[in-house]
Short mmCIF file of C-alpha atoms in Angstrom, two decimals:
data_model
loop_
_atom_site.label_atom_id
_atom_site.label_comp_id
_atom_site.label_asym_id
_atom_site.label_seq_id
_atom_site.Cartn_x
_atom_site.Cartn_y
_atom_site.Cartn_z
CA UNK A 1 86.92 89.09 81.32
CA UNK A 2 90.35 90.63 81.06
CA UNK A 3 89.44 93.48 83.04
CA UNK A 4 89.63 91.08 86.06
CA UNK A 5 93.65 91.16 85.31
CA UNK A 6 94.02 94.02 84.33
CA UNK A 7 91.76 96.75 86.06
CA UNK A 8 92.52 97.88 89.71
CA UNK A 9 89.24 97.28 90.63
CA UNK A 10 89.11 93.95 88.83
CA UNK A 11 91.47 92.58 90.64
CA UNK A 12 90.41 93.63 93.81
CA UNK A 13 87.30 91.96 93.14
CA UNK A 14 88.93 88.67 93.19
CA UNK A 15 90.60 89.31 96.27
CA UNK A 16 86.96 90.27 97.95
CA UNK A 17 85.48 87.08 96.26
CA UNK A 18 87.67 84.76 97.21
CA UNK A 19 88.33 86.06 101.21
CA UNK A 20 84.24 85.89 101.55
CA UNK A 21 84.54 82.24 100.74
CA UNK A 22 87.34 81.12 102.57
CA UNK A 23 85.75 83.15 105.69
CA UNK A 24 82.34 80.96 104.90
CA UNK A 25 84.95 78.03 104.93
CA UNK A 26 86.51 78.73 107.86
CA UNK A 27 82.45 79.50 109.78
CA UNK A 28 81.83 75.80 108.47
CA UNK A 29 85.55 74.08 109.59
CA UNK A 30 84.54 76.11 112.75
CA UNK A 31 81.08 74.37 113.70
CA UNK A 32 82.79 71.00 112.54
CA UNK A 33 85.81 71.29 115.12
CA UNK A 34 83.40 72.33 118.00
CA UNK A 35 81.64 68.50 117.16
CA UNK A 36 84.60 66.96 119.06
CA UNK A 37 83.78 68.57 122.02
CA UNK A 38 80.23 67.39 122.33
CA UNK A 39 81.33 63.87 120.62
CA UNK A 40 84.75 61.99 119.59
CA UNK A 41 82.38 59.49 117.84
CA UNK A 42 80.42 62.27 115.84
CA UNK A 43 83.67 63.70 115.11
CA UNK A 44 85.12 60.65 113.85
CA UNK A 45 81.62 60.24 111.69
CA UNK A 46 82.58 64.09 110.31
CA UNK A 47 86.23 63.08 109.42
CA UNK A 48 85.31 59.75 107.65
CA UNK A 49 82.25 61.80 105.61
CA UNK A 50 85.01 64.41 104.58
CA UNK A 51 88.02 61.71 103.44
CA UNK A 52 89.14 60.30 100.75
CA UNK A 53 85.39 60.37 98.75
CA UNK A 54 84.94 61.59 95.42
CA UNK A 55 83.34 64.64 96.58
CA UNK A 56 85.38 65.73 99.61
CA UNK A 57 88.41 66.01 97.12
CA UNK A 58 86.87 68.05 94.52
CA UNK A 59 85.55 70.28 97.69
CA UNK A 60 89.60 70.00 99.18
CA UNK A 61 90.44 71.19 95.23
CA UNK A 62 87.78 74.26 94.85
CA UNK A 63 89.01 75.05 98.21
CA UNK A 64 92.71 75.25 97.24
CA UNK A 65 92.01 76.89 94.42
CA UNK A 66 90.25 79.68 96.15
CA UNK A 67 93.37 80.13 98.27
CA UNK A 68 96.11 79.84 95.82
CA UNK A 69 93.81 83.19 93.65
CA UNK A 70 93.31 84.77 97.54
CA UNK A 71 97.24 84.33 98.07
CA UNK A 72 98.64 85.09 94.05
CA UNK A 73 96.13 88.24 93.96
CA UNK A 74 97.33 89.30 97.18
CA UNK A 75 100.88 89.12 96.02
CA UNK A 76 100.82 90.84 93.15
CA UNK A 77 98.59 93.69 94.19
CA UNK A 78 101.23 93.82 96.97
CA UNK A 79 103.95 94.01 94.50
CA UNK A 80 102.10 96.57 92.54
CA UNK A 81 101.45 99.03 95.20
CA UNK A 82 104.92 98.70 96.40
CA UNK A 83 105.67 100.21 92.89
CA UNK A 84 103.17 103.34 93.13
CA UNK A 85 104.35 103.96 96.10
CA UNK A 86 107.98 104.61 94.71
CA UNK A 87 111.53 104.19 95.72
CA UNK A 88 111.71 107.56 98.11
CA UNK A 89 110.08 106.92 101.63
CA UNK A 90 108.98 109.63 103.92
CA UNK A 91 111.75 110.15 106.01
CA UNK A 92 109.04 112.07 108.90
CA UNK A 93 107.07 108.45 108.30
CA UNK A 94 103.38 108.09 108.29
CA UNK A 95 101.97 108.98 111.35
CA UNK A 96 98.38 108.88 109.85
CA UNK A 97 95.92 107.38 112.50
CA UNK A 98 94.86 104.35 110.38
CA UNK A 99 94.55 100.82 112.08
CA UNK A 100 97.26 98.40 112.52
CA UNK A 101 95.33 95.48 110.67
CA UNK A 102 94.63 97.73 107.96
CA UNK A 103 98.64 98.57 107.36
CA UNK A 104 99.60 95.07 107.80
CA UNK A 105 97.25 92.39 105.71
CA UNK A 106 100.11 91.18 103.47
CA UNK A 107 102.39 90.52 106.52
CA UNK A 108 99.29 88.80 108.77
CA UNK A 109 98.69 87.08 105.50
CA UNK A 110 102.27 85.42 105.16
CA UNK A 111 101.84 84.38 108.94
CA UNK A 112 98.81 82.94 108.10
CA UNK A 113 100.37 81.22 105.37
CA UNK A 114 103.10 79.69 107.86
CA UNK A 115 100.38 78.42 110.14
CA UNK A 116 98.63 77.08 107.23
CA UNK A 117 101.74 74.77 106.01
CA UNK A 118 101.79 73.73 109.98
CA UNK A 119 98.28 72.80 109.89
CA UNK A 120 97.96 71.13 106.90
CA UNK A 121 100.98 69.00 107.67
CA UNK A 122 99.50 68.17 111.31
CA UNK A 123 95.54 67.04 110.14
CA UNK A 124 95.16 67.21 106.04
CA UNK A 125 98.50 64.78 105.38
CA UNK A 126 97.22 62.16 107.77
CA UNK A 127 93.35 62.59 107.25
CA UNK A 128 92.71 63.04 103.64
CA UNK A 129 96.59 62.97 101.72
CA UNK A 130 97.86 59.80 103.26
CA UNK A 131 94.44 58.17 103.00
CA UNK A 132 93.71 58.60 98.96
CA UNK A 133 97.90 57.96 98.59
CA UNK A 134 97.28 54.70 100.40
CA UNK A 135 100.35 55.71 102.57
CA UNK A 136 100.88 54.26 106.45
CA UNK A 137 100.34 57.41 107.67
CA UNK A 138 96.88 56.83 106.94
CA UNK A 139 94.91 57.70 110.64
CA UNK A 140 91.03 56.61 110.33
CA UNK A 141 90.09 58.67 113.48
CA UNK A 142 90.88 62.08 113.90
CA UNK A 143 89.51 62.87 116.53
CA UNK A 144 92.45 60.71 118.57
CA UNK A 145 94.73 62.93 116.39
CA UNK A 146 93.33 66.37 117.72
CA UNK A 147 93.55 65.13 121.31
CA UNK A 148 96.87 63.96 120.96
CA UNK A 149 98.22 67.08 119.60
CA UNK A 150 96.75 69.40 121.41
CA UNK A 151 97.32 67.87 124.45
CA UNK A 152 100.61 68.97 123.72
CA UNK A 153 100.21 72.95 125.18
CA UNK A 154 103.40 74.06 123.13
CA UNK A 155 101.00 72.87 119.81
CA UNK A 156 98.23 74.80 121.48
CA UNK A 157 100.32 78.05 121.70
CA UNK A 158 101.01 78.07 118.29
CA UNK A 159 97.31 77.42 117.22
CA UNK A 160 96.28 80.23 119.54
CA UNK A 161 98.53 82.86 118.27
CA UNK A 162 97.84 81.70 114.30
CA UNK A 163 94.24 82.21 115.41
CA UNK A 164 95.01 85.50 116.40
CA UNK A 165 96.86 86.49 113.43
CA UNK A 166 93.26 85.21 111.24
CA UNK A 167 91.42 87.43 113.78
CA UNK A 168 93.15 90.54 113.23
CA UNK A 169 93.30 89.74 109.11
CA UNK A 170 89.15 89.43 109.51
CA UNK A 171 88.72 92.37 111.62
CA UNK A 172 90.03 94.90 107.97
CA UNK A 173 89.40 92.24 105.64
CA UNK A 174 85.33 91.25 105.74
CA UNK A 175 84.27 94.62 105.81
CA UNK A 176 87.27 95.62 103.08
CA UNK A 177 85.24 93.27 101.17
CA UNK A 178 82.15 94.61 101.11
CA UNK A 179 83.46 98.08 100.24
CA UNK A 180 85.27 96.62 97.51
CA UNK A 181 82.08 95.14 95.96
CA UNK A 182 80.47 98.11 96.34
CA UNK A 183 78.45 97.68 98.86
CA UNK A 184 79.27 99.95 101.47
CA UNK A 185 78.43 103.71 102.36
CA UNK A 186 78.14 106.12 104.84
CA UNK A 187 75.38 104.45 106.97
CA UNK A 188 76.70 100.51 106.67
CA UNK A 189 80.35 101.25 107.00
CA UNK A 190 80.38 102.10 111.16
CA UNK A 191 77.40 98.56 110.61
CA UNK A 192 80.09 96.48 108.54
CA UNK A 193 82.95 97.30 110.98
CA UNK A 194 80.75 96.31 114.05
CA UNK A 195 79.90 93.09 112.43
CA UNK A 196 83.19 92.40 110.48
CA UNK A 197 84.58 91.95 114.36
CA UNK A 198 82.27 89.91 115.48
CA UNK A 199 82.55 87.60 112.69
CA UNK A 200 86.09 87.67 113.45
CA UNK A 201 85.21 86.92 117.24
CA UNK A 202 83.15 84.21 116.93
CA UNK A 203 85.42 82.30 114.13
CA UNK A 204 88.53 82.81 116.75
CA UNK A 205 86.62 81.80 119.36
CA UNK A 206 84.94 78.58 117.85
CA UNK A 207 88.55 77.78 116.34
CA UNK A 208 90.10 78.28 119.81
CA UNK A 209 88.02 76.34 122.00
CA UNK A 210 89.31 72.48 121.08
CA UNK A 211 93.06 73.19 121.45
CA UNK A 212 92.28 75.34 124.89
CA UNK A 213 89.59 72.57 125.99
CA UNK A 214 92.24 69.20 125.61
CA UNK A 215 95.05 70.94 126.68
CA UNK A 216 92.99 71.94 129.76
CA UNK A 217 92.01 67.51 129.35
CA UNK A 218 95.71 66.53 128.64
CA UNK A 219 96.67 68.39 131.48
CA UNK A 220 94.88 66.76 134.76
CA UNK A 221 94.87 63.37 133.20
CA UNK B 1 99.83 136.20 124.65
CA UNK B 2 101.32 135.92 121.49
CA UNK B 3 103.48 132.60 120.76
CA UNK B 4 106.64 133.02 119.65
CA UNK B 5 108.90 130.18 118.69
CA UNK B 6 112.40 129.15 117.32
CA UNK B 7 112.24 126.51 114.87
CA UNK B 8 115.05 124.15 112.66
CA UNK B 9 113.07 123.47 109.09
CA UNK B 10 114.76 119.89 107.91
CA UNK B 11 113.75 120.59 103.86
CA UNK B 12 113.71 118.18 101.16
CA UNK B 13 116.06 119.86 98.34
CA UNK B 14 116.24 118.38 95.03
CA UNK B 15 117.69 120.70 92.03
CA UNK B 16 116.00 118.66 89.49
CA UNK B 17 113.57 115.82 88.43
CA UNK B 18 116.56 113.72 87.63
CA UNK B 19 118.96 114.97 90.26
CA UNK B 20 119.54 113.33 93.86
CA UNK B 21 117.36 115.29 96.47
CA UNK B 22 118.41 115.62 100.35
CA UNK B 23 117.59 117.42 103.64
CA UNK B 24 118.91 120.50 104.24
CA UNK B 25 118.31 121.92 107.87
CA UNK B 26 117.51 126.09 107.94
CA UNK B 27 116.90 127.29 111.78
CA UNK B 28 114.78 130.47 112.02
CA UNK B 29 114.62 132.14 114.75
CA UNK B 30 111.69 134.42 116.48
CA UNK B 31 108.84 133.08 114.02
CA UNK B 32 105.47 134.19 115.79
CA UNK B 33 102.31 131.96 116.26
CA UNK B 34 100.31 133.46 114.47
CA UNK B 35 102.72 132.88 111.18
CA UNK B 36 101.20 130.25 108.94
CA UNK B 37 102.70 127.97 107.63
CA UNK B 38 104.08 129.17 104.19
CA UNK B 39 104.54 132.77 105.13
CA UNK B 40 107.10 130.99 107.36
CA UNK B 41 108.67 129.35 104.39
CA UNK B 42 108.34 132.88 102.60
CA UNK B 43 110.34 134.30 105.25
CA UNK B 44 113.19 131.36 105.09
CA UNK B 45 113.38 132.11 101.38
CA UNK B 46 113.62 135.81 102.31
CA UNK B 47 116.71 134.75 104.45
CA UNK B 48 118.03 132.12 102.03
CA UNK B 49 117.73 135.01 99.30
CA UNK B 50 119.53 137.63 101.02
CA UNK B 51 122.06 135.26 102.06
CA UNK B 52 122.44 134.60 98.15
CA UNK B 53 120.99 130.93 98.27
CA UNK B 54 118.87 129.26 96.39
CA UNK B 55 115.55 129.66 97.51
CA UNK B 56 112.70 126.64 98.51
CA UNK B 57 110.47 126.03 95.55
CA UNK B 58 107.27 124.91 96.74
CA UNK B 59 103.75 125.31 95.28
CA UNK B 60 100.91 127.80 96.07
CA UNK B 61 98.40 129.99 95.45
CA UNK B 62 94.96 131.08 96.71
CA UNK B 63 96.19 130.24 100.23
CA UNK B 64 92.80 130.06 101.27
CA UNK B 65 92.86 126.54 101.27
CA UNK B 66 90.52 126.19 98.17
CA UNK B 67 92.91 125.93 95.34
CA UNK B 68 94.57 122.72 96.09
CA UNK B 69 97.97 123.81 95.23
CA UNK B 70 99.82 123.63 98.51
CA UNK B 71 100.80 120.49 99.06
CA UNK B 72 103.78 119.95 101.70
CA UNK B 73 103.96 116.55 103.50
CA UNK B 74 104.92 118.01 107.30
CA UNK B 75 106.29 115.52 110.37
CA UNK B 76 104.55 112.68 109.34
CA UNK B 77 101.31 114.10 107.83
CA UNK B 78 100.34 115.66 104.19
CA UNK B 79 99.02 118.96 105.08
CA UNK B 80 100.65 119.03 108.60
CA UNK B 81 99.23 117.76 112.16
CA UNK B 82 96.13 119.44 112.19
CA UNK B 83 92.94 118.17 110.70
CA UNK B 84 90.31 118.98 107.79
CA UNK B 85 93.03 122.14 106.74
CA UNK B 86 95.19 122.49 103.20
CA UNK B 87 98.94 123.45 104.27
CA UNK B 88 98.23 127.12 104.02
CA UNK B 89 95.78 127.36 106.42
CA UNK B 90 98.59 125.80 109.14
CA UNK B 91 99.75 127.80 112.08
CA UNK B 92 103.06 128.04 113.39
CA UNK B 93 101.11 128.19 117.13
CA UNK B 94 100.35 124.13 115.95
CA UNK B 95 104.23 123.36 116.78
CA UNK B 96 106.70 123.96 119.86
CA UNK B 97 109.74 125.98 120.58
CA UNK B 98 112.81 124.35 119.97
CA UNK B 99 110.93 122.05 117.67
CA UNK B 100 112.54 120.64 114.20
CA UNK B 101 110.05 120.55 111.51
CA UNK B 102 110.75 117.92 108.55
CA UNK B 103 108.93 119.62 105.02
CA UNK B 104 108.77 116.81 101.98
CA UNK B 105 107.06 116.55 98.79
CA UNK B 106 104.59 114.06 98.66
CA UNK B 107 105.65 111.00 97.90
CA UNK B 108 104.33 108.72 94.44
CA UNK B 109 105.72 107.09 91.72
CA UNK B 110 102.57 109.16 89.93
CA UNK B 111 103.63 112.52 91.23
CA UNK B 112 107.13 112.65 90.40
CA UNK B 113 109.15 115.51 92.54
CA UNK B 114 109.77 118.37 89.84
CA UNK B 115 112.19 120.46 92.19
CA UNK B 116 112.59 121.07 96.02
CA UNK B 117 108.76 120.36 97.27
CA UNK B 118 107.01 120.83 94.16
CA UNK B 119 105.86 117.40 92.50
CA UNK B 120 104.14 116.90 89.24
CA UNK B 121 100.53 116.24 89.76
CA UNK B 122 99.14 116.14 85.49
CA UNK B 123 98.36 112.90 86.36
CA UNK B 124 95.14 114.31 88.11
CA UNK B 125 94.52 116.60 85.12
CA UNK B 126 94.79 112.98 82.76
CA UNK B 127 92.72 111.60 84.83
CA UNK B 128 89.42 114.46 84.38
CA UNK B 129 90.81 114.68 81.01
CA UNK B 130 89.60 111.15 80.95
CA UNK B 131 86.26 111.32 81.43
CA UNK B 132 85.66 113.91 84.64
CA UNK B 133 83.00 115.98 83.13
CA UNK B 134 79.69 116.22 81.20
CA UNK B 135 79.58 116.06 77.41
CA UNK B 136 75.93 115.70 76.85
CA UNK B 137 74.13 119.48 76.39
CA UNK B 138 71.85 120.23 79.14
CA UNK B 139 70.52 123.14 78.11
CA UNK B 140 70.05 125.92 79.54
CA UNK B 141 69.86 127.02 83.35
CA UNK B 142 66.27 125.09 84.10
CA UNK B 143 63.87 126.77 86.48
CA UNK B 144 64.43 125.90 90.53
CA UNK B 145 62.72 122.65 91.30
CA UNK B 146 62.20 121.96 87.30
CA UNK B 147 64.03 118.60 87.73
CA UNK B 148 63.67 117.48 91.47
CA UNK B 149 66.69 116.31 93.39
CA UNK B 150 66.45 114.73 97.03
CA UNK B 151 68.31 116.35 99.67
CA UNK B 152 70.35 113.53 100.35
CA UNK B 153 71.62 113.35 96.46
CA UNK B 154 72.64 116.70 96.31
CA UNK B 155 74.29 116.83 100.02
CA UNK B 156 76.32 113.99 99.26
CA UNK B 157 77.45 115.12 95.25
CA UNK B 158 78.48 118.63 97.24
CA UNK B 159 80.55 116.61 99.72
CA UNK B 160 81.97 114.66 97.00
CA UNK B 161 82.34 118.18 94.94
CA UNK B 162 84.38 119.87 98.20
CA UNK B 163 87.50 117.79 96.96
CA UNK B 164 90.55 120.10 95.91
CA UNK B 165 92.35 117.78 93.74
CA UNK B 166 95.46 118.43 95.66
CA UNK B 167 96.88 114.92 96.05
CA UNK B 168 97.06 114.42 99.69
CA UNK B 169 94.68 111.11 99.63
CA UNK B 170 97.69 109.77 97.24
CA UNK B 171 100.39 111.21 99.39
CA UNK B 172 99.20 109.62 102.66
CA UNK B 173 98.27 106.26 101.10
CA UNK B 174 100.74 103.49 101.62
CA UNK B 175 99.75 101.91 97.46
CA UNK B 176 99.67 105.75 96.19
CA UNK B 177 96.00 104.70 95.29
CA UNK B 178 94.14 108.05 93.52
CA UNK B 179 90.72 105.91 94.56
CA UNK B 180 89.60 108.72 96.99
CA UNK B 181 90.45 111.47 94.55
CA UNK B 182 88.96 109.55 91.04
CA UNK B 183 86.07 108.23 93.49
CA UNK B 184 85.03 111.94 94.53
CA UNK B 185 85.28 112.91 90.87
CA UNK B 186 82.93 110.62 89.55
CA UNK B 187 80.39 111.05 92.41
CA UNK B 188 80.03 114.55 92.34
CA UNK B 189 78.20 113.75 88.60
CA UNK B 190 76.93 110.63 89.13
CA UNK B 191 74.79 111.45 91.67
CA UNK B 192 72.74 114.12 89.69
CA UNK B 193 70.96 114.13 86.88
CA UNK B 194 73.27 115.78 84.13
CA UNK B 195 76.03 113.48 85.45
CA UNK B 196 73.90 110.40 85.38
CA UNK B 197 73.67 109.26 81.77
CA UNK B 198 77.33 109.11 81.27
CA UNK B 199 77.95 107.26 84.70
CA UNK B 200 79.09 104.07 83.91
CA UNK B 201 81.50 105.57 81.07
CA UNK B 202 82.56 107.86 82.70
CA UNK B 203 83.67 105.39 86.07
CA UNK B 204 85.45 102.85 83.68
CA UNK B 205 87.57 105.37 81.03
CA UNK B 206 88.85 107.20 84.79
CA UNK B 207 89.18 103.86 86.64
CA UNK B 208 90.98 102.85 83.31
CA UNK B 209 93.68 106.61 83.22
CA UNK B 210 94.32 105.81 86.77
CA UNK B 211 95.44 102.20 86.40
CA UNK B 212 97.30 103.64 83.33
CA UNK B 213 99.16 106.23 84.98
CA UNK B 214 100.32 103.77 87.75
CA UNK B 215 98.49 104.54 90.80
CA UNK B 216 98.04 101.58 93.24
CA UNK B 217 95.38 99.76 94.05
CA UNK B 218 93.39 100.97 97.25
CA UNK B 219 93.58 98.38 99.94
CA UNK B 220 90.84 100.42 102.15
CA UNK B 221 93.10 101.52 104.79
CA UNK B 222 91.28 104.70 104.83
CA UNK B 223 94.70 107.22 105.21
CA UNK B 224 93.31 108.80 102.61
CA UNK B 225 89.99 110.10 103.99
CA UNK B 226 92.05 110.76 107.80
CA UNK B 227 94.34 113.20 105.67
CA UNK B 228 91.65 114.63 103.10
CA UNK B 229 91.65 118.87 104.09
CA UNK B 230 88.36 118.55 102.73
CA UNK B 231 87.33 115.31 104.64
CA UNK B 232 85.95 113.64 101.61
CA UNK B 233 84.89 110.02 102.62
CA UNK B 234 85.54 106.52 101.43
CA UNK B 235 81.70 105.73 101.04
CA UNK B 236 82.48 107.85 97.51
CA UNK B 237 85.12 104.86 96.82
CA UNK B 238 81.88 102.02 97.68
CA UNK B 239 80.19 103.68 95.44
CA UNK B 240 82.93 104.19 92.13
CA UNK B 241 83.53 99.95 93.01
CA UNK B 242 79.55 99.73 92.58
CA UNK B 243 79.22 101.91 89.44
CA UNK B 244 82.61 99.97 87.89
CA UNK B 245 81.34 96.65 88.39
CA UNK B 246 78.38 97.38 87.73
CA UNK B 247 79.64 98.73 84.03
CA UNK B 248 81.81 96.08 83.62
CA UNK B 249 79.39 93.33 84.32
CA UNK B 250 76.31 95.01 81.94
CA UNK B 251 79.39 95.29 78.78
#
């Protein structure tokens, strides 16, 4: 199993592994958000299902896990091909035609990191943290939470462009993943690309609609 | 008409593998169109010469853009603006009066700059030395059709086969990943028969070299196949992942 350290390849597998997960997490936190538009009480049933239960924490822990490898791999593979690439840059720069996404995954990654600490203080701390701690901070339905931050449009803002930073890090990295498990080629690249963004769409899209919807609320009432 | 232009050349000169490097800026004056690319260069060093300068080491040979020697790194791109060419098959008619025209070696901790524009690419060599060939006797030259071979197969090992080994994929790729130059390698056997049997050894001891030799890891952002003079694709890369983890997981 070393080779998973210590081969190019290897490691690169990890990264693939790992990013197809958390994108099948984020399609399932997706269809459980869009809940609280149809229902605050089904919502509220979703939140208490996924809290402080034996199973929702060893799902929270498989979960972080799966980020901390997506984030560490990325880092060091960073690191590494910072090294490769040498000391001496091209002083006529690149100007090959390759997309921005592409160029920029570590960077998008870091600001998706940032959101992530946001987030996590905003929902996780009060929903699941607070709750198993025993802490006052304890909140028993989120779905007041959501409305009440979001009805906030600065919060919204901020939500919306993190969103957009996930969108443009899915756009290179579901099909990336694919042709790093081998299972790409000339016929299902132009496929995977076509797809890759509309996976991308539809998560950003499903993701975007409760802040825009109860800021749209907060604001006539 | 014939195109006639005066150029500055902004050169990367570096007197040793050890010693600082810098630009130096030559102008030349009256170069025509239909000059390529290194005949222009052989005509600075013609100058520099007679002026009793050093002149620009770079390297060439067949400059017929099959050799894979040339390997300049020109405004922004390895083999120059213009697309699916090696360096010696660039025009002068591809750039503008007046124009300055920055010349570097490619750039790679694996390809390490030996003088001027002239890098050190053995690494490539280590890496076919590794495992880039076929060891098992196949006899003799067998009869056409004797052992059948789609269409499709042998298209895609010849596309595969077109690549030069001159370096560019590494020199445009922001990790200086060899993945497009290793991957092309290792399809042009593994897709026919003589090259099958020692497929998945043959993937893992030259995924292995390059790791070794401290290439980076390829992060698809395809510069590699937009630069390739040869316009080898990344589906050869899919298909080295496949065969690798494929190996590794049947070990």
């Amino acid at each position: 199993m070393y080779w998973l350290l210590n081969s190019s390849i290897g490691r690169k597998l990890i990264m693939s592994i790992t990013g197809v997960c958390l994108v099948l997490f984020l399609l399932f936190h997706m269809s459980m958000n869009l809940v609280l538009v149809f229902s605050a009480e089904a919502y509220d049933m979703i939140c208490e299902f996924l809290g402080a239960n034996w199973y929702a924490v060893v799902a929270t822990l498989g979960l972080a896990g799966l980020a901390v490898l997506h984030i560490a791999y990325g880092t060091w593979l960073t690191l590494q091909n910072k090294q490769a690439r040498g000391a001496d840059k091209y002083a006529s720069s690149n100007k090959t035609k390759t997309e921005w996404a592409a160029k920029n995954m570590y960077v998008l990654g870091l600001i998706i990191c940032l959101g992530l600490v946001i987030h996590l203080w905003n929902f996780w701390y009060k929903m699941q943290f607070a709750e198993l701690l025993h802490l006052p901070d304890a909140v028993s339905e989120g779905s007041g939470l959501v409305i009440a931050l979001f009805s906030c449009p600065a919060y919204s803002v901020i939500y919306l462009a993190w969103l957009a930073a996930i969108w443009f890090h899915l756009t290179h990295g579901i099909w990336s993943a694919f042709q790093t498990l081998g299972l790409n080629g000339r016929t299902w690249y132009p496929r995977l690309k076509i797809i890759s963004n509309i996976v991308a769409t539809i998560i950003m899209i499903g993701f975007a609609v409760v802040p825009v919807w109860f800021t749209i609320i907060g604001l006539f009432n | 008409m014939e195109k006639v232009i005066n150029i500055t050349v902004k050169v990367w000169r570096q007197k040793g593998p050890k010693a600082k490097g810098g630009f130096e800026a030559y102008k030349l004056a009256g170069i025509s169109g239909d000059t390529s690319f290194l005949e222009m260069l052989d005509i600075l060093n013609e100058k520099l010469i007679s002026e009793g300068q050093e002149p620009v080491v770079f390297d060439n040979d067949c400059r017929e853009g099959i050799c894979g020697m040339c390997s300049l790194y020109i405004n922004g791109h390895p083999h120059g603006p213009d697309n699916l060419i090696t360096t010696c098959q660039l025009h002068m008619r591809h750039f503008n009066d007046g124009d300055t025209i920055t010349v570097e070696p490619w750039r790679s901790a694996a390809f390490p700059v030996i003088r001027d524009l002239t890098v050190d690419r053995q690494a490539f060599d280590k890496i076919i030395q590794a495992g880039g060939y076929v060891s098992v006797n196949t006899g003799g030259v067998p009869d056409a059709n004797a052992i059948p071979i789609s269409k499709i197969d042998a298209d895609e090992a010849m596309d595969s086969a077109s690549c030069i080994g001159c370096g560019a994929c590494v020199a445009a790729c922001k990790n200086g990943s060899a993945m497009l130059f290793v991957s092309a390698k290792v399809s042009q056997l593994a897709l026919l028969p003589q090259g099958k049997v020692e497929a998945a050894a043959r993937a893992k001891a030259m995924v292995l070299k390059m790791d070794e030799l401290g290439f980076g890891n390829c992060t698809n952002t395809r510069a590699c196949e937009l630069e390739c003079p040869k316009g080898v694709s990344i589906s050869n890369i899919a298909r080295l992942n496949r065969q690798f983890l494929k190996a590794k997981l049947s070990d």
